[in-house]
Coordinates of C-alpha atoms in Angstrom, one line a residue:
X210 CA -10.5 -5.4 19.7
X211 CA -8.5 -4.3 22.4
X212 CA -5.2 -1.9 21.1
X213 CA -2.3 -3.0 23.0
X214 CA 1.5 -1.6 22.9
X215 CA 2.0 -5.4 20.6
X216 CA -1.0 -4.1 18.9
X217 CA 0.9 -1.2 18.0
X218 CA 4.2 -2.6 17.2
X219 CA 2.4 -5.0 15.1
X220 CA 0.8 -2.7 13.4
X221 CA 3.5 -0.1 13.3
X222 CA 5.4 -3.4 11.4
X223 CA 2.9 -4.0 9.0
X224 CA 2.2 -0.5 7.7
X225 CA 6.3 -0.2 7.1
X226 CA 6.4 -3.5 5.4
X227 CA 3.3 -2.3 3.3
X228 CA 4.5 1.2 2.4
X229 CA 8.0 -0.3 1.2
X230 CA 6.3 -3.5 -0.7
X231 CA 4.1 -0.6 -2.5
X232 CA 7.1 1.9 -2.9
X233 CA 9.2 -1.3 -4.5
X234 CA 12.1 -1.0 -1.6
X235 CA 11.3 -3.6 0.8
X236 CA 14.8 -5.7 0.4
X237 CA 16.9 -2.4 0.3
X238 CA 14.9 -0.6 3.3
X239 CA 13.4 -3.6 5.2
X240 CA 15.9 -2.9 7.8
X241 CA 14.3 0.6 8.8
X242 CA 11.7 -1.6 10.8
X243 CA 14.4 -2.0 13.5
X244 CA 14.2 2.1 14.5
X245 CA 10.6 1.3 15.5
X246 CA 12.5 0.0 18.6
X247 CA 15.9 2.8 19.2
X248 CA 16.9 3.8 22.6
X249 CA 15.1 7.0 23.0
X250 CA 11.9 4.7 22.7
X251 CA 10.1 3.5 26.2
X252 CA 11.7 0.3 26.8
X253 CA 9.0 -2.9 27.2
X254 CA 11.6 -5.2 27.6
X255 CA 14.8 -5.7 29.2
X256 CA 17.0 -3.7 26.9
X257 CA 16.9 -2.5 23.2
X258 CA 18.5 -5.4 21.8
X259 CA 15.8 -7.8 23.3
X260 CA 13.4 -5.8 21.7
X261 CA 15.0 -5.7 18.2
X262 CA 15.4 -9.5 18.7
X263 CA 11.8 -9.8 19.2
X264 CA 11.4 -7.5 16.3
X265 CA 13.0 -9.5 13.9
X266 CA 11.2 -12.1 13.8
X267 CA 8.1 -10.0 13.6
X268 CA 9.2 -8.6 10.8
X269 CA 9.8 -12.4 9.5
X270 CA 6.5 -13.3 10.3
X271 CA 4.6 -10.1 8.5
X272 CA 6.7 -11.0 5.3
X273 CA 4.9 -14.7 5.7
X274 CA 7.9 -16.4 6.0
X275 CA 9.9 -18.4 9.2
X276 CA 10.7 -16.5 12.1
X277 CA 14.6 -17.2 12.2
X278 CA 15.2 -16.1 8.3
X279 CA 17.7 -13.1 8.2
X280 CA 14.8 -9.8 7.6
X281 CA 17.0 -9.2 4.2
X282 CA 16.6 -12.7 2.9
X283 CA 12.7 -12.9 4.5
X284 CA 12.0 -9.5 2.3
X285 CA 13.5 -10.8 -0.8
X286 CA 11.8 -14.0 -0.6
X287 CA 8.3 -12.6 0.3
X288 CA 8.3 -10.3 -2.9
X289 CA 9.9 -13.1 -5.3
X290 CA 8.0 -15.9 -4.4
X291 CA 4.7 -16.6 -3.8
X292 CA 2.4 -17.1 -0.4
X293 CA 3.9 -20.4 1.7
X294 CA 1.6 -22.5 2.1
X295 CA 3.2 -25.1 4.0
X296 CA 3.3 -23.3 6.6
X297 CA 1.6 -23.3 10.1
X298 CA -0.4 -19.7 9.9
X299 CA 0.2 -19.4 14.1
X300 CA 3.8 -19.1 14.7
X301 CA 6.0 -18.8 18.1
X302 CA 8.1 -15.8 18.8
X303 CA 11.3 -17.3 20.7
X304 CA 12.8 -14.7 21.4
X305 CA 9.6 -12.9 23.1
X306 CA 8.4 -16.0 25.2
X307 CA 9.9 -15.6 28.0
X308 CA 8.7 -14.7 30.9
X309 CA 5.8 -16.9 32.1
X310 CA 5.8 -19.0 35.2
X311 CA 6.3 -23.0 34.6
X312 CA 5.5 -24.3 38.0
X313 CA 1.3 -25.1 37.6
X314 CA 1.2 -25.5 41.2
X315 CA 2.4 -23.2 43.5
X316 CA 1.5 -23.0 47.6
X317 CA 1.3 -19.1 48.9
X318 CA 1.2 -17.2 51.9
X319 CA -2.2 -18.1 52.7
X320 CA -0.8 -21.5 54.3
X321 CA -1.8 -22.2 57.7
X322 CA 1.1 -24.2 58.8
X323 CA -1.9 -26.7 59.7
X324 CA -1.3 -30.3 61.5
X325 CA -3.0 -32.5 59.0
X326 CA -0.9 -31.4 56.0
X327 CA -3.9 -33.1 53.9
X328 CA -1.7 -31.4 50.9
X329 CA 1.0 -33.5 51.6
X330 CA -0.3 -36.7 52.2
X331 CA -2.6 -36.4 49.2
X332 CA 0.7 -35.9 46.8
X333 CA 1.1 -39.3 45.3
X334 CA 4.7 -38.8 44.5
X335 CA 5.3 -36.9 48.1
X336 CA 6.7 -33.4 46.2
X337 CA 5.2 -32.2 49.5
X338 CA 7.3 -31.4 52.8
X339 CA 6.9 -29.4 55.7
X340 CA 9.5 -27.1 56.9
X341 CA 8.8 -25.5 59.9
X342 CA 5.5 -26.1 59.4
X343 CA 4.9 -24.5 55.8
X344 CA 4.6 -26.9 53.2
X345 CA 6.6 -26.4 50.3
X346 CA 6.9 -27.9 46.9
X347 CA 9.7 -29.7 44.8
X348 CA 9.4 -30.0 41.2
X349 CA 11.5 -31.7 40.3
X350 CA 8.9 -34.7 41.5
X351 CA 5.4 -32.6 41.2
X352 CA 3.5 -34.4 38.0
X353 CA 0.8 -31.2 38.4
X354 CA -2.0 -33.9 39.0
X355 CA -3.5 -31.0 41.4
X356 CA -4.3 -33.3 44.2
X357 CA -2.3 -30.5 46.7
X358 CA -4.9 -27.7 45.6
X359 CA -7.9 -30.2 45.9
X360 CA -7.0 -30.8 49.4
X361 CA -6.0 -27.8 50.8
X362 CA -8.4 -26.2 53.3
X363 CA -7.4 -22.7 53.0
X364 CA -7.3 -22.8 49.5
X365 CA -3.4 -22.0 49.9
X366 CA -2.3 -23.8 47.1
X367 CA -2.8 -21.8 43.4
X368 CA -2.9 -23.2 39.5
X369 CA -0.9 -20.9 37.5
X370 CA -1.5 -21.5 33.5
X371 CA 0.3 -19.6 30.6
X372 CA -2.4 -17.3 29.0
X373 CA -1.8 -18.8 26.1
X374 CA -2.2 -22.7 27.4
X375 CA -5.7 -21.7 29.7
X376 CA -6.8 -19.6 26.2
X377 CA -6.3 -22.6 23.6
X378 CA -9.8 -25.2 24.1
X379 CA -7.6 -27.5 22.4
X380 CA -4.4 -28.1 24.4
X381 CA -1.9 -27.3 21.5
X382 CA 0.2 -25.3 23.3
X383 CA 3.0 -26.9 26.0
X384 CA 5.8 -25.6 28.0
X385 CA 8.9 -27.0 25.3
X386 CA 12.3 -26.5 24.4
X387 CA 14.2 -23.8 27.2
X388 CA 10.9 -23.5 29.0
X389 CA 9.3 -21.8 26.1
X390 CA 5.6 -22.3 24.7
X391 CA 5.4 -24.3 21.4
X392 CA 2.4 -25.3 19.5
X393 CA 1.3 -29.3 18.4
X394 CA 0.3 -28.6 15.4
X395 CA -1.5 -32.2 15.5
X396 CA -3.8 -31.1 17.2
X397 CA -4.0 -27.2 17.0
X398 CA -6.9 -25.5 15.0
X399 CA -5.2 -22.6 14.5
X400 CA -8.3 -20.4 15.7
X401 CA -6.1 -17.2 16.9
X402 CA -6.9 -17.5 20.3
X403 CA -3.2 -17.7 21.8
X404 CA -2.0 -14.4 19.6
X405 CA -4.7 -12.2 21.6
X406 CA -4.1 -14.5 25.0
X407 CA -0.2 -13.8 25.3
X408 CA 0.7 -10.9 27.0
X409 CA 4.4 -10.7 26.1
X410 CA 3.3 -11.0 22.3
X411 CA 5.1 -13.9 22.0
X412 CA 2.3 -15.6 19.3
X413 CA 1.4 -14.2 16.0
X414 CA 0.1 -15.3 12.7
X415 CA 1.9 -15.0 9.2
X416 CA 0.8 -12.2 6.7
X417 CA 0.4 -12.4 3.1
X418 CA 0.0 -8.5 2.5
X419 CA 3.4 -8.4 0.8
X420 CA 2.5 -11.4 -1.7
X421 CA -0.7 -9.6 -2.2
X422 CA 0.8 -6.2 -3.0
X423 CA 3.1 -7.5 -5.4
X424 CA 0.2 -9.1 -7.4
X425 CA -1.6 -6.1 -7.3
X426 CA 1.6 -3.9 -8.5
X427 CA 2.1 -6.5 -11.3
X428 CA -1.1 -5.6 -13.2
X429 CA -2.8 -8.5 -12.1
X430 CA -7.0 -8.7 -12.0
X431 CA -7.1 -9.0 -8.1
X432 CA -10.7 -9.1 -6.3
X433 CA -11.0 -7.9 -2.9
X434 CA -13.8 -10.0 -1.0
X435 CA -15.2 -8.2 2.1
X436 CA -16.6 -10.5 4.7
X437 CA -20.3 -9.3 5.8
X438 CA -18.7 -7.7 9.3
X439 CA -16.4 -4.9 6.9
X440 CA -19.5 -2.4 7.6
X441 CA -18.5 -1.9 11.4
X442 CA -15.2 -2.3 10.9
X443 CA -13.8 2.0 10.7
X444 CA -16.6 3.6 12.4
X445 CA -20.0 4.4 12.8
X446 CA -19.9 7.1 10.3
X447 CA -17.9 5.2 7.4
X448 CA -20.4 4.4 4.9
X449 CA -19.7 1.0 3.2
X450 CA -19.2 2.9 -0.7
X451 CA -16.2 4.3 0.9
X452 CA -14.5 1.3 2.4
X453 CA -15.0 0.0 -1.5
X454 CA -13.6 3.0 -2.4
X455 CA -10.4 3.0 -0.3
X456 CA -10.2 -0.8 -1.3
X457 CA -9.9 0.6 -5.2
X458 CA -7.4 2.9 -4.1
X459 CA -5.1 0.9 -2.5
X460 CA -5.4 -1.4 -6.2
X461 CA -7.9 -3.9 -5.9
X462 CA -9.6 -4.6 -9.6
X463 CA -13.0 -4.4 -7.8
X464 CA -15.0 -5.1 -4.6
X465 CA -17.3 -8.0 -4.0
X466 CA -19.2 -9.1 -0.8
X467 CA -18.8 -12.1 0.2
X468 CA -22.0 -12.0 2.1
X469 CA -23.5 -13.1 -1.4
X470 CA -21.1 -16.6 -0.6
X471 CA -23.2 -17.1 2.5
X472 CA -26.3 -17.5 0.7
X473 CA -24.7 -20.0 -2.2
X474 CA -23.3 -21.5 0.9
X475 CA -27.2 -21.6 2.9
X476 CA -29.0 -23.3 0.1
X477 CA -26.3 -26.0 -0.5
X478 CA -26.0 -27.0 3.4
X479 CA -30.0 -26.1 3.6
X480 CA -30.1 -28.9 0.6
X481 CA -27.4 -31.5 1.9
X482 CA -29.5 -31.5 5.4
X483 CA -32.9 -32.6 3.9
X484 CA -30.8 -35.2 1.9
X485 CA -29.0 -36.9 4.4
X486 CA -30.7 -36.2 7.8
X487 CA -34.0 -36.8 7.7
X488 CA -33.8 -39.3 5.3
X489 CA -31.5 -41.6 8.0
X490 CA -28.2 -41.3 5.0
X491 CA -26.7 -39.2 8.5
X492 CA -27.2 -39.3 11.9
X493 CA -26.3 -35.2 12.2
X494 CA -24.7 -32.1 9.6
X495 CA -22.4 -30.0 11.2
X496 CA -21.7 -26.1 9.8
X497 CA -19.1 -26.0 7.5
X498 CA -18.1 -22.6 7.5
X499 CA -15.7 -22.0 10.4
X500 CA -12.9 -23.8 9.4
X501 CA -11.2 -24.0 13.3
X502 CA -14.6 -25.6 14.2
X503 CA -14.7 -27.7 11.0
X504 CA -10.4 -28.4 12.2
X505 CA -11.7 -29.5 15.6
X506 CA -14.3 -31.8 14.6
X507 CA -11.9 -33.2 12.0
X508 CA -9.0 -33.6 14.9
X509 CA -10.9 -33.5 18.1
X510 CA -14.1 -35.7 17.4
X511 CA -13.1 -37.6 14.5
X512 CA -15.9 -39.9 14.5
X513 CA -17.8 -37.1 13.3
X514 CA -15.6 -36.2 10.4
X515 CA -18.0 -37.6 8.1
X516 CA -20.8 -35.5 9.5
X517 CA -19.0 -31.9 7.9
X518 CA -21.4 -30.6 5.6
X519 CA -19.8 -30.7 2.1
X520 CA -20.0 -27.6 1.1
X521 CA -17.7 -25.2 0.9
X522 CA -17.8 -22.0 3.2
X523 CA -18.8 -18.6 2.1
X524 CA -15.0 -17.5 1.4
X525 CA -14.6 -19.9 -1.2
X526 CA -18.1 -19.7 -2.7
X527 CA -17.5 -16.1 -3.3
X528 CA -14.4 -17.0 -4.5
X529 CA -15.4 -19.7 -7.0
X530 CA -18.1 -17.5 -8.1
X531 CA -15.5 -14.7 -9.2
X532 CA -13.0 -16.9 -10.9
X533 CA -16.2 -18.4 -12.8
X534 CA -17.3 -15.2 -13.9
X535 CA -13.4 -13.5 -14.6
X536 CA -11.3 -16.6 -15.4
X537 CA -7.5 -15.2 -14.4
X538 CA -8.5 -13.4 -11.5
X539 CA -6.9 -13.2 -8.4
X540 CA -9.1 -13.3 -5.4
X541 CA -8.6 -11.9 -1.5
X542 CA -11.0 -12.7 1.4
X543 CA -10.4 -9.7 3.9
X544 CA -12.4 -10.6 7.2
X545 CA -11.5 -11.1 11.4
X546 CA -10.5 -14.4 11.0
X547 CA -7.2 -15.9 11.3
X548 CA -8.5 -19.5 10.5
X549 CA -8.9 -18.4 7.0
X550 CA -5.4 -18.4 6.0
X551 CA -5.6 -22.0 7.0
X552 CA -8.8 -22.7 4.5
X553 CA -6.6 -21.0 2.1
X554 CA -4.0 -23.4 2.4
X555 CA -6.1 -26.7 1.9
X556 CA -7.8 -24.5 -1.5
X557 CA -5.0 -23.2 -3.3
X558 CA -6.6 -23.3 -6.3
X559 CA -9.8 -21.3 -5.1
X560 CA -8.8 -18.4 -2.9
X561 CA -5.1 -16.9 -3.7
X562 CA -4.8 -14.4 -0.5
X563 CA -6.5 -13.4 2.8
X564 CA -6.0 -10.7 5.1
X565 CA -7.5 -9.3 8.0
X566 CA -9.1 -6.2 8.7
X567 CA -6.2 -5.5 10.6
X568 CA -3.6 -6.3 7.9
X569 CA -6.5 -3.7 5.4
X570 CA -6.0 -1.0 7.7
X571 CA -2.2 -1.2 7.3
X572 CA -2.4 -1.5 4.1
X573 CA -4.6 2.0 3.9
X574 CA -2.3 3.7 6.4
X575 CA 0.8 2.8 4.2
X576 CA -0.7 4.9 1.4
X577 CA -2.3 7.2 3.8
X578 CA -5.6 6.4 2.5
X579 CA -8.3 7.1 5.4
X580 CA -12.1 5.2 4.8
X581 CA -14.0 8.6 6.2
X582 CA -12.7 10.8 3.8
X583 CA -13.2 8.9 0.6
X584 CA -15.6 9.4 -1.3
X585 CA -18.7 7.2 -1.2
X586 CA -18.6 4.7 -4.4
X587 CA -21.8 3.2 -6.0
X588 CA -22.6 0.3 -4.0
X589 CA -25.7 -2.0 -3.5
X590 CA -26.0 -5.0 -1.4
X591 CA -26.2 -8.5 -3.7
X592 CA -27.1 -11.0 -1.1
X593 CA -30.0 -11.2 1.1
X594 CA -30.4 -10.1 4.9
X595 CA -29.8 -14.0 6.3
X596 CA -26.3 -13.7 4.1
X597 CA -25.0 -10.5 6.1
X598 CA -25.9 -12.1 9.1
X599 CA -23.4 -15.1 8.9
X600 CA -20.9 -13.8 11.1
X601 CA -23.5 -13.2 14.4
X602 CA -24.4 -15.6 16.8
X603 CA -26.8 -18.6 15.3
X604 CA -26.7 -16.6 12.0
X605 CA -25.7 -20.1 9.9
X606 CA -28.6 -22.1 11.7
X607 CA -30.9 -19.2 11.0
X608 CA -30.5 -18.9 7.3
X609 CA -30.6 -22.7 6.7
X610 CA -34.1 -22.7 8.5
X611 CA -35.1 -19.8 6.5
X612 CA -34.2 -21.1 3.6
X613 CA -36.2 -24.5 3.9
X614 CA -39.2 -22.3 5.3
X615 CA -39.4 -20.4 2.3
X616 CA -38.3 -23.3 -0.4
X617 CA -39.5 -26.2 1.3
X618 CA -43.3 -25.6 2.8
X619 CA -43.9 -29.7 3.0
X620 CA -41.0 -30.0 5.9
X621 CA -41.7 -28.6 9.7
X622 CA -38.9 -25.8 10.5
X623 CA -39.4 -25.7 13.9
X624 CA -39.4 -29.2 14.6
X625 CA -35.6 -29.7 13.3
X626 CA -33.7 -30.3 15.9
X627 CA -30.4 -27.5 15.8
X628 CA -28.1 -26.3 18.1
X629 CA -25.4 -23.2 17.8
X630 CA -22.3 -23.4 19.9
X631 CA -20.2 -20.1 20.9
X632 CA -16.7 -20.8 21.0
X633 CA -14.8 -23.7 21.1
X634 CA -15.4 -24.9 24.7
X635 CA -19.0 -25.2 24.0
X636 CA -18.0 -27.0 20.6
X637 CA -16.0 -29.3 21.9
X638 CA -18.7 -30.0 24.8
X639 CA -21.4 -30.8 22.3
X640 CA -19.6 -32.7 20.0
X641 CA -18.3 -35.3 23.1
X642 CA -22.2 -35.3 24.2
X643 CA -23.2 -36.6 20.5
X644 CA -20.8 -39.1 20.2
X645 CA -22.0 -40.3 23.7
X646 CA -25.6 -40.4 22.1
X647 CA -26.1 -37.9 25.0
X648 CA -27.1 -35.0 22.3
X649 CA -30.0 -35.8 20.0
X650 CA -29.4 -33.2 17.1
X651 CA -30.1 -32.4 13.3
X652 CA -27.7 -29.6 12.7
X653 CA -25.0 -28.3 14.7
X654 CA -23.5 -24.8 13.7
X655 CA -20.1 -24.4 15.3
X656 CA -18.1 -20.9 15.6
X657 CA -14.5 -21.1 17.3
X658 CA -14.7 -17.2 18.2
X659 CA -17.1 -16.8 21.2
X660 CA -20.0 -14.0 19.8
X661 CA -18.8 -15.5 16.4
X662 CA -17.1 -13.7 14.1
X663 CA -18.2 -10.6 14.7
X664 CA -15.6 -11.3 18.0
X665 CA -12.7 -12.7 15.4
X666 CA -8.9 -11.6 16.1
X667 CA -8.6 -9.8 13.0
X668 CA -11.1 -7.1 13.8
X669 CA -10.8 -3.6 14.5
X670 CA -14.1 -2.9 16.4
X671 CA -15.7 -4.4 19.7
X672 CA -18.4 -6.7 18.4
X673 CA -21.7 -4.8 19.9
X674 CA -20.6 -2.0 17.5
X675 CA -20.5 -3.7 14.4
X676 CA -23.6 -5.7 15.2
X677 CA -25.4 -2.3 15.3
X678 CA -24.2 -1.5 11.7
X679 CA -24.5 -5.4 10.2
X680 CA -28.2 -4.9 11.1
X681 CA -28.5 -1.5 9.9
X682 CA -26.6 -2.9 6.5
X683 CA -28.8 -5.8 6.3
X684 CA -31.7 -3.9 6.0
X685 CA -31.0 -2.4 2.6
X686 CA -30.6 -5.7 0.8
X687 CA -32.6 -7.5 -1.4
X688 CA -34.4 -10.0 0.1
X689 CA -34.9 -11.6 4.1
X690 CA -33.7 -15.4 2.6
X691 CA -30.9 -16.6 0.3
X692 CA -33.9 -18.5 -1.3
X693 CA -35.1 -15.3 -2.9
X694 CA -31.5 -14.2 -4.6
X695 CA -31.6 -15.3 -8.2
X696 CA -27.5 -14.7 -8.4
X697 CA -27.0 -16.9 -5.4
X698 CA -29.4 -20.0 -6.5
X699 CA -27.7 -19.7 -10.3
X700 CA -24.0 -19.8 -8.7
X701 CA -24.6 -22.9 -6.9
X702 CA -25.9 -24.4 -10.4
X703 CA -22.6 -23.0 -12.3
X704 CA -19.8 -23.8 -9.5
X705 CA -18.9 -26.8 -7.2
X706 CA -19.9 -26.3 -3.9
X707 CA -18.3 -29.6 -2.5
X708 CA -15.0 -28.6 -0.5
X709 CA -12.0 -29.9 -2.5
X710 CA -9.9 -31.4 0.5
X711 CA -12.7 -34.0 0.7
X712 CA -11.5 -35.7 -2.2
X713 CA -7.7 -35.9 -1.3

């Protein structure tokens, strides 16, 4: 990902909050965070009190609580109580919003002063005049319908978008209260997109590393679960043993992949397809394991709500799985994604915590714990080679056809009709063309991050990287197909696969 100054600050924020949450002084010391910002510091704003305003609610936001708590109450709270999870993940910065344009429309120096003023008598609510022959605009009566810029010749007239409105697919965010961006969280899918979009670093999501470090520092059993991308995530030389071993060091109980989730996850979408598909029970099964696609079908295309496969992603699969096995355990899904602090809101009783990879390395940095110089710890792969692929492009819709290749010789792979969208424009595009009846599908596999999650905002490294090492990774497992991993067809005999929020 691409390391900003707010990527710094943020991170500079979360490695204090994690080094005082470990050292037990968070509520006494929480208020050191402030001298990341002092006045011999490069100003990025317009004076060091804006900046420690802006701060504050950072620091608010990395304890996972509201952004207007005072930091001394928001530390107390976040290592007394646990993870919030009536929250919205994706939170507003007030204080740091400030600076887009609001005017959509706006008419520039490239104006002619032409005769027809086709701009003009094009507006339907004449915001348009000519003064000296330059046509300006008032906005107090422009409705942004963007008939000006169709009719301009010259092309004189611009559309100016916040980076956060032109980067949300879903059109959560408006221009609100004082002119700042908020977020409708009716319809938002909480993908992430906005936090990377906004160039004031004015959007961020909540953290639950402090929640999570005061589990581990209270002797619970708590299971860290690396999403298949980990591998690529702290260099090309970082073996995975030593990412497990820096994981133990910073307290996690022990280490599981989660790429093992993916296959329990494969064979129970594989199976629900067969079922309902062919059989006419369905017209179409959409991938379940994106929860900002699953989100925008359930918001955005709601007559194909019913059409969600049923089973639960690879997260909670894993997750299941582990609290199955070790009954008291505490689980943590650590992967790019944002959206799963959302699908750990709507299973509270299935996955406790999730993090980043961002919010890991922060966590390592607190205690000065680096992946390349740890030693390597015994590791071997549990899940098969369509399992660590998940998180690439078409790496759902692959396994599922693997799967029914290898466990279901009497049905025609090839001829099943599937389709893998990359990002949530192209979602959203093929789910309007199936309600139409203008898309004739089986199985539609649906990733909000374009180059899937591989490209989520969590991660540390550019997404050709860690598909280098994924495929190097994948090539020690076990097996090509989940079909052929005995622990992943016995889990989805001993747990329920079926997502819980179904049944509410």
């Amino acid at each position: 990902m691409e390391v900003t100054v707010i990527t710094n600050i943020r991170r500079k924020v979360l490695t204090m909050v994690s080094k005082m949450a470990y050292d037990g002084n968070l509520p006494d010391h929480v208020y050191d965070v402030l001298q990341i910002v002092n006045e011999n510091t490069p100003r990025t704003r317009c004076c060091v009190h804006k900046e420690r305003a802006v701060l504050k609610e950072r620091i608010c936001v990395a304890l996972g609580v509201n952004e207007d708590m005072n930091i001394i109450d928001a530390a107390n709270k976040a290592t007394t109580e646990p993870v919030d999870r009536t929250q919205h993940v994706i939170a507003v910065l007030p204080e740091a919003c400030s600076a887009c344009p609001v005017n959509k429309y706006m008419i520039t120096d490239v104006c002619r002063r032409c005769l027809t003023h086709r701009c003009m008598n094009g507006c339907p609510k004449k915001a348009i005049s000519v003064y000296q022959g330059r046509a300006h605009i008032d906005y107090d009566m422009c409705i942004e319908c963007g008939n000006c810029k169709r009719a301009c010749p010259y092309g004189a007239v611009v559309e100016i978008a916040r980076p956060c409105e032109n980067a949300c697919k879903v059109h959560a965010l408006h221009t609100g209260k004082n002119k700042k961006a908020e977020i409708d969280k009716n319809i938002c899918v909480e993908c992430g997109a906005c936090r990377g979009a906004c160039p004031f670093g004015a959007i961020e999501e909540r953290s639950h590393i402090v929640q999570l470090i005061q589990a581990i520092k209270s002797g619970k059993e708590v299971v860290a679960l690396l999403a298949p991308s980990f591998v690529g995530q702290f260099g090309l030389k970082v073996q995975p043993g030593q990412i497990v071993k820096a994981c133990q060091e910073l307290g996690f109980a022990s280490v599981k992949e989660v790429a093992l989730g993916a296959d329990m996850t494969t064979i129970s979408e594989a199976e629900e397809l067969l079922e309902k598909v062919p059989t006419g029970k369905q017209k179409i099964l959409t991938s379940s394991c994106c929860p900002a696609f699953v989100a925008t079908v359930k918001r955005h295309a709601p007559e194909l709500a019913d059409c969600i496969s049923d089973a639960v992603s690879p997260m909670v699969a894993r997750s299941k799985l582990e609290k199955y096995a070790h009954p008291g355990a505490l689980t943590c899904f650590i992967g790019p994604c944002i959206a799963k602090k959302v699908e750990a809101r709507e299973h509270p009783d299935e996955i406790d915590f999730v993090l980043t990879f961002e919010e890991l390395k922060c966590m390592m940095d607190s205690r000065g714990i680096d992946p390349a110089e740890c030693e390597v710890a015994p590791f071997n792969p549990a899940s098969s080679a369509d399992g660590c692929s998940f998180p690439q492009a078409a790496g759902v819709s692959t396994a599922v056809k693997d799967y029914i290749r290898d466990n279901h010789p009497e049905v025609e792979v090839d001829s099943l009709k599937t389709l893998y969208c990359n990002g949530l424009d192209e979602c959203l595009g093929a789910l309007k063309d199936v309600e139409a009846g203008k898309l004739d599908l089986q199985y539609l596999e649906g990733m909000a991050c374009q180059k899937g999650c591989l490209n989520g905002p969590g991660a540390l490294t550019e997404p050709g990287l860690t598909r280098v090492l994924l495929k190097r990774f994948a090539g020690t497992t076990q097996a090509d197909s989940a079909g052929k991993i005995e622990k992943a067809m016995d889990g989805v005999k001993h747990v329920d696969m079926e997502r819980v929020y179904l049944r509410k």
